[in-house]
Coordinates of C-alpha atoms and ligand atoms in Angstrom, one line a residue:
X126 CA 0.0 0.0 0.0
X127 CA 1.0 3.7 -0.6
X128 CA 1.6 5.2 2.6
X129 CA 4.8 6.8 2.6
X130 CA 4.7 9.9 0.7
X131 CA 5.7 9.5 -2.4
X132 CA 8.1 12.5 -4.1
X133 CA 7.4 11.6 -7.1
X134 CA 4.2 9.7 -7.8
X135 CA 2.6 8.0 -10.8
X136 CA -0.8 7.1 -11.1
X137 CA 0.4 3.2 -11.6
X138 CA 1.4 3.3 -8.1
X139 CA -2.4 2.9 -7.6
X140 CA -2.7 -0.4 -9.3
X141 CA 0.8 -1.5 -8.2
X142 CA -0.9 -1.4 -4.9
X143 CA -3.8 -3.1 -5.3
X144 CA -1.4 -6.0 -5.7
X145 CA -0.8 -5.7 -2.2
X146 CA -4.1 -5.5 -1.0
X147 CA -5.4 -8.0 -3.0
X148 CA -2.8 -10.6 -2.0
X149 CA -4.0 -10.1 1.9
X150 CA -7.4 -10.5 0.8
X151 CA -6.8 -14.3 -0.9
X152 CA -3.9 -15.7 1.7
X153 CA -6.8 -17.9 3.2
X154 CA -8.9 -18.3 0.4
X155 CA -9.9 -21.9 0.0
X156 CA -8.0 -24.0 -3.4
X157 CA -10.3 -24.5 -6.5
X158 CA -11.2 -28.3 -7.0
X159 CA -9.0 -30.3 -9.2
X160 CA -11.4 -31.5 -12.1
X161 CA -13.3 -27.9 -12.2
X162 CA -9.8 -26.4 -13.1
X163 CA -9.7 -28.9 -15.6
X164 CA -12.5 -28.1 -17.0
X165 CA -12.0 -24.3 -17.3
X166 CA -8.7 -24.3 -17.8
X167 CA -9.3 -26.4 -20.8
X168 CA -12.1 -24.3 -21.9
X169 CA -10.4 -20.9 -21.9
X170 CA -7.4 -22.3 -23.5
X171 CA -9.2 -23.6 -26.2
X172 CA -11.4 -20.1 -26.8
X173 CA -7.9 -18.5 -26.9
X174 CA -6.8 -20.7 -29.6
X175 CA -10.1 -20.1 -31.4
X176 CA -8.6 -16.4 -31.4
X177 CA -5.2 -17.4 -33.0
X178 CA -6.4 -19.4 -35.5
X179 CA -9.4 -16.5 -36.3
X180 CA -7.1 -13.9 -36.3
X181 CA -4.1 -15.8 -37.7
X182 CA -2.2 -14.9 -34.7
X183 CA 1.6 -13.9 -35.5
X184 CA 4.9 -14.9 -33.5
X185 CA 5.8 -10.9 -33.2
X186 CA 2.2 -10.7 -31.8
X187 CA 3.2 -13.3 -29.7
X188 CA 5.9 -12.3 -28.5
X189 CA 4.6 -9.1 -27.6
X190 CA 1.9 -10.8 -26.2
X191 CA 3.7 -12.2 -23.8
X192 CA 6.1 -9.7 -23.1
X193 CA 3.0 -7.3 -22.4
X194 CA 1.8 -10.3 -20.1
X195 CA 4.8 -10.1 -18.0
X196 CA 4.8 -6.5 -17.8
X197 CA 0.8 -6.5 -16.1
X198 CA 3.0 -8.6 -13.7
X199 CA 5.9 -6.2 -13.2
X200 CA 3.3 -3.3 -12.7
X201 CA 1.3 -5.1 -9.9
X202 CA -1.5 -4.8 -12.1
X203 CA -3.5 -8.1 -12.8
X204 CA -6.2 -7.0 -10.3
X205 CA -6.5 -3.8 -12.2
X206 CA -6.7 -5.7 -15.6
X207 CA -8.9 -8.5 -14.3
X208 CA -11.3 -6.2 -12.5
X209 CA -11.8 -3.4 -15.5
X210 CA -11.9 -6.2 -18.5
X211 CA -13.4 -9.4 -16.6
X212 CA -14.8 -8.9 -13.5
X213 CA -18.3 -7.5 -14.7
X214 CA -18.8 -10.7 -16.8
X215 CA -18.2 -12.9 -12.9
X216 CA -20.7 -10.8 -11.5
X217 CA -23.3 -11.0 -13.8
X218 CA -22.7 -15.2 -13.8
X219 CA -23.0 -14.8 -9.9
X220 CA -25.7 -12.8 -9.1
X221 CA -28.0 -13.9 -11.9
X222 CA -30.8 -15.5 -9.5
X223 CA -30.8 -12.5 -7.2
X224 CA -34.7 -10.9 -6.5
X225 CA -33.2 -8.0 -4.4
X226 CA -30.7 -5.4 -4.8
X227 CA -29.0 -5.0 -7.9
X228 CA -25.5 -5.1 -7.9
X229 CA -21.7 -5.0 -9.9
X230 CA -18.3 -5.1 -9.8
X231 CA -16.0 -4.9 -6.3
X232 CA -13.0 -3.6 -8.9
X233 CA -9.5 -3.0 -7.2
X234 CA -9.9 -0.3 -4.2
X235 CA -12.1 -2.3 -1.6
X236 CA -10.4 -2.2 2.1
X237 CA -11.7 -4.0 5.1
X238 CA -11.5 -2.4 8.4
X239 CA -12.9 1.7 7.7
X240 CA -14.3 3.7 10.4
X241 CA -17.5 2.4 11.7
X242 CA -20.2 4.4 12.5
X243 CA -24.2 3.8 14.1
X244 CA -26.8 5.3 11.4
X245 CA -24.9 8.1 10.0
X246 CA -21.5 9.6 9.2
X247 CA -19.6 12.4 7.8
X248 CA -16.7 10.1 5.9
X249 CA -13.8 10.7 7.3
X250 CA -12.2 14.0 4.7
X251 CA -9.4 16.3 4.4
X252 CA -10.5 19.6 5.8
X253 CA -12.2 21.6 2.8
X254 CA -12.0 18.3 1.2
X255 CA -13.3 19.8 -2.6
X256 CA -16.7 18.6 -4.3
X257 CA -19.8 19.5 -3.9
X258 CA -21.1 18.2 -0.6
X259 CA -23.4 14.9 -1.3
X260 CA -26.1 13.8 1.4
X261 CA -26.9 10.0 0.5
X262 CA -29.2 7.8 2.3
X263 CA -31.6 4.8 2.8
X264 CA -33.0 2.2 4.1
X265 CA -31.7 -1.4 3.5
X266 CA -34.3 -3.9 4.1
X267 CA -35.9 -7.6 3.2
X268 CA -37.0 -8.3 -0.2
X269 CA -40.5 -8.1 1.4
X270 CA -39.6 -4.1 2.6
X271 CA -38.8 -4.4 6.4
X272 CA -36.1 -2.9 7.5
X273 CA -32.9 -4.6 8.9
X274 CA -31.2 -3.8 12.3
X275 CA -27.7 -4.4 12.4
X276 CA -27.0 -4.3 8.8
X277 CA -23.7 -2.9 7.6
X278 CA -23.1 -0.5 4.8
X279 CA -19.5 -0.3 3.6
X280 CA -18.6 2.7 1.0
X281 CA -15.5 3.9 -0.4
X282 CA -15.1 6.5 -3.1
X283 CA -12.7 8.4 -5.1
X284 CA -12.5 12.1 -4.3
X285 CA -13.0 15.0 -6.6
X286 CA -10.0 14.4 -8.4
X287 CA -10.2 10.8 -8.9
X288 CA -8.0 9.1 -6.4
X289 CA -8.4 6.6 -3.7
X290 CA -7.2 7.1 -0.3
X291 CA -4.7 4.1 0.1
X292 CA -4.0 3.9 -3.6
X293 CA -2.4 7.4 -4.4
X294 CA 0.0 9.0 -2.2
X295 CA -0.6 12.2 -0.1
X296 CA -4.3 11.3 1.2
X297 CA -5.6 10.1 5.0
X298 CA -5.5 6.1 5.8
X299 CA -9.1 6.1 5.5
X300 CA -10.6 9.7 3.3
X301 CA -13.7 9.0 1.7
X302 CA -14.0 5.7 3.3
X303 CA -16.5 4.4 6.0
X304 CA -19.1 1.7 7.6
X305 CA -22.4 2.1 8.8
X306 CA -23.9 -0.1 10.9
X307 CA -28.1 0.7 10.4
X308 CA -30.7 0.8 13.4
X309 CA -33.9 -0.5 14.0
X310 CA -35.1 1.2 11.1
X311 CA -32.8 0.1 8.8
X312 CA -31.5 3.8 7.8
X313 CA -28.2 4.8 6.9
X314 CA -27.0 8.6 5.9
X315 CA -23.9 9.2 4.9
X316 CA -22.2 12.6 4.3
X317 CA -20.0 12.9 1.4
X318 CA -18.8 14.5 -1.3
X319 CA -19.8 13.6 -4.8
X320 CA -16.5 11.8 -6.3
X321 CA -15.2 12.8 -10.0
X322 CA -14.6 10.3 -13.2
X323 CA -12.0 7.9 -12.9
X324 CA -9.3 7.3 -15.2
X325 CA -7.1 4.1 -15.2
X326 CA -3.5 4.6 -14.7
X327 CA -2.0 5.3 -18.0
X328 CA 1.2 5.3 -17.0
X329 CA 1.1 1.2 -16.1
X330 CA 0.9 -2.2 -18.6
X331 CA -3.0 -1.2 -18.5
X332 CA -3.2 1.9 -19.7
X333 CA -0.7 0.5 -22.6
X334 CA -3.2 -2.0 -23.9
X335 CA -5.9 0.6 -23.9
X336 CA -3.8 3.4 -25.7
X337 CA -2.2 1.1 -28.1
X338 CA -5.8 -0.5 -28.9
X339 CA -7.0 2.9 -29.1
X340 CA -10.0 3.1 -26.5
X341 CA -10.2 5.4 -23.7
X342 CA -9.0 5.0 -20.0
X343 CA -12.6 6.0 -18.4
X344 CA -14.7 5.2 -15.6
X345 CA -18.3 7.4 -14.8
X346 CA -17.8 9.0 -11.2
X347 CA -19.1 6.3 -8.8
X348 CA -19.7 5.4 -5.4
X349 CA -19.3 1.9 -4.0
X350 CA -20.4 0.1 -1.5
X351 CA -20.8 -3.7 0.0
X352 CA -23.6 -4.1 2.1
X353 CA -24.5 -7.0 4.4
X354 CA -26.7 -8.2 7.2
X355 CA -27.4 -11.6 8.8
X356 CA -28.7 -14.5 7.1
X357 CA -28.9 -12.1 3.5
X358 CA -26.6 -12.5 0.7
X359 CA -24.4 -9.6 0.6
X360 CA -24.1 -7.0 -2.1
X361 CA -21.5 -5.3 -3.5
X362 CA -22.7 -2.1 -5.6
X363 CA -21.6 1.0 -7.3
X364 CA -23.5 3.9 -7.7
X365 CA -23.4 6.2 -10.8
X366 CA -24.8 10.0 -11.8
X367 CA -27.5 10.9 -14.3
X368 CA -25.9 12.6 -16.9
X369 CA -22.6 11.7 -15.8
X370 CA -19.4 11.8 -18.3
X371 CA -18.7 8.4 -19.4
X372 CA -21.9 6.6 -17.9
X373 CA -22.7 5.3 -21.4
X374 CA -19.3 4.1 -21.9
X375 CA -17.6 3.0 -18.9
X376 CA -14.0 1.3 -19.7
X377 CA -15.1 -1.2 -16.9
X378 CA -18.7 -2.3 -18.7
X379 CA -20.1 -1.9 -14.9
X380 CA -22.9 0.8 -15.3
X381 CA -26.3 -0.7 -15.2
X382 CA -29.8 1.7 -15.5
X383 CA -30.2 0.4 -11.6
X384 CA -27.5 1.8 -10.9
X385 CA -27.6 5.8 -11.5
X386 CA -28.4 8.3 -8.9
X387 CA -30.4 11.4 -10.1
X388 CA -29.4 13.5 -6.8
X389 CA -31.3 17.1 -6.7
X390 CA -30.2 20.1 -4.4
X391 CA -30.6 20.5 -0.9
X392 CA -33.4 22.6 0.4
X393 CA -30.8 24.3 2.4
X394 CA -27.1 25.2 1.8
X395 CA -24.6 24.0 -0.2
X396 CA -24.8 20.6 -1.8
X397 CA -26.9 17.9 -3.2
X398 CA -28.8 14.6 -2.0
X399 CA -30.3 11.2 -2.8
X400 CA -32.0 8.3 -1.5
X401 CA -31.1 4.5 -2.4
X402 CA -32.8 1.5 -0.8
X403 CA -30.8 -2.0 -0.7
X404 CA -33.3 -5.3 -0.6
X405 CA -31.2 -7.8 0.5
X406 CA -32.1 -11.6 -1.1
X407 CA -32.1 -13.9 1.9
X408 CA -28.8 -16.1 2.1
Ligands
MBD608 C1 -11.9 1.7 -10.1 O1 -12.1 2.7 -9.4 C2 -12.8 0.8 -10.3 O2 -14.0 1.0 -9.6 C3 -12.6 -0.3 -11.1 C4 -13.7 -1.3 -11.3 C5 -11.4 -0.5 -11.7 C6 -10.4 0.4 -11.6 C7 -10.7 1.5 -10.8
FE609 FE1 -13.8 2.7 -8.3

């Protein structure tokens, strides 16, 4: 993780460290049974050599195939690959029977262990942290409405410029992250502000592929969250903004119409605010 300050940062120090904190997360993950390897493993081998032969594959694209495929690895980037260019298509296989909640990717930037706070919170920011000042809240409830006590509702954001605390040097441990536990009614607000467009590191073996392919390094501003309870499936989300630059083509193929917030002005002061119910499928 980025935590020293760094005199002389890149943006692929952000996806360098998500290396890190990705490693921690899978050190007790369980191994994958012998014959389903076998059996996917096969498969996705053979749909890559579908592509050679298609495409009539040649050795210098081969070679710089692989040299690009040991550069991701240099640049601690394979969770930043995986979870802009695959991740959306594992979701959509593993939520598919869901009744409740919509959700999408996790992507790279998740940390356990934020503040926690009962109801509501003002994320922990930098004083005159900059963006316009965003009031969010809901309820998170059964599929049949009722609110749930004791459910947790994890978000973490970029800030209005686009970087994550933990994965860019120069911000707080936890900015612009935080947990809400909900009471008996269910209702969480959070206090933010509203987090700009996010562009993937150019600098790194990611941002190479998408330059040299030609597309665009581009996600819509978002805010995500997990959220969880007892004995309910947990979801991991994202939220988006009507209107928003790039919510039509996000790099990351994560927007759905579920998805996008249409926040409207406070009554009073500075700032704007939404609602957003989770219904959580039971487990
Ligand atoms: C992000 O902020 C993100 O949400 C995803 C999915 C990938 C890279 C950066
Ligand atoms: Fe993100």
């Amino acid at each position: 993780m980025t935590t020293t300050a760094d005199p002389n940062p890149t943006a692929a120090d952000s996806g360098r460290s998500a290396t890190a904190t990705f490693a921690k997360k899978e050190r007790d993950a369980a191994p994958v049974d012998s014959a389903r390897v076998d059996t996917v493993a096969r498969a996705a081998l053979a749909a890559l050599h579908d592509v050679i032969r298609e495409h009539e594959l040649t050795y210098a694209e081969y070679d710089a195939l692989k040299a690009w495929l040991i550069r991701v690895g240099e640049d601690g980037e394979w969770p930043l690959f995986l979870d802009v260019f695959v991740e959306h298509v594992v979701e959509e296989v593993g939520t598919a029977d869901r009744r409740g909640a919509v959700g999408t990717i996790e992507g790279p930037y998740h940390v356990p262990g934020a503040p926690e706070f009962a109801g509501e919170a003002t994320l922990p920011m930098r004083d005159g942290e900059p963006g316009t000042p965003l009031r969010f809240r809901g309820t998170v409830t059964d599929l049949d409405g009722n609110p749930i006590e004791g459910a947790t509702v994890d978000l973490w954001q970029a800030d209005a410029d686009g970087y994550y605390s933990q994965f860019a040097p120069g911000i707080p441990e936890w900015n612009l992250r935080g947990t809400i536990r909900t009471g008996s009614n269910g209702r969480y607000t959070f206090h933010t502000v509203q987090p700009a467009p996010y562009q993937i590191p150019t600098d790194g073996a990611t941002g190479a592929l998408i330059s040299a392919a030609g597309w665009h390094a581009w996600r819509p501003a978002h805010l995500h969250l997990k959220v969880s309870a007892p004995d309910r499936l947990p979801v991991t989300s994202q939220l988006y903004f009507d209107g928003g630059d790039h919510i039509a083509d996000d790099v990351a193929q994560a927007v759905k119409p579920a998805l996008i917030l249409r926040p409207t002005p406070v009554t009073s002061g500075r700032g704007v605010e939404v609602t957003y119910d989770f219904r959580l499928d039971p487990a």
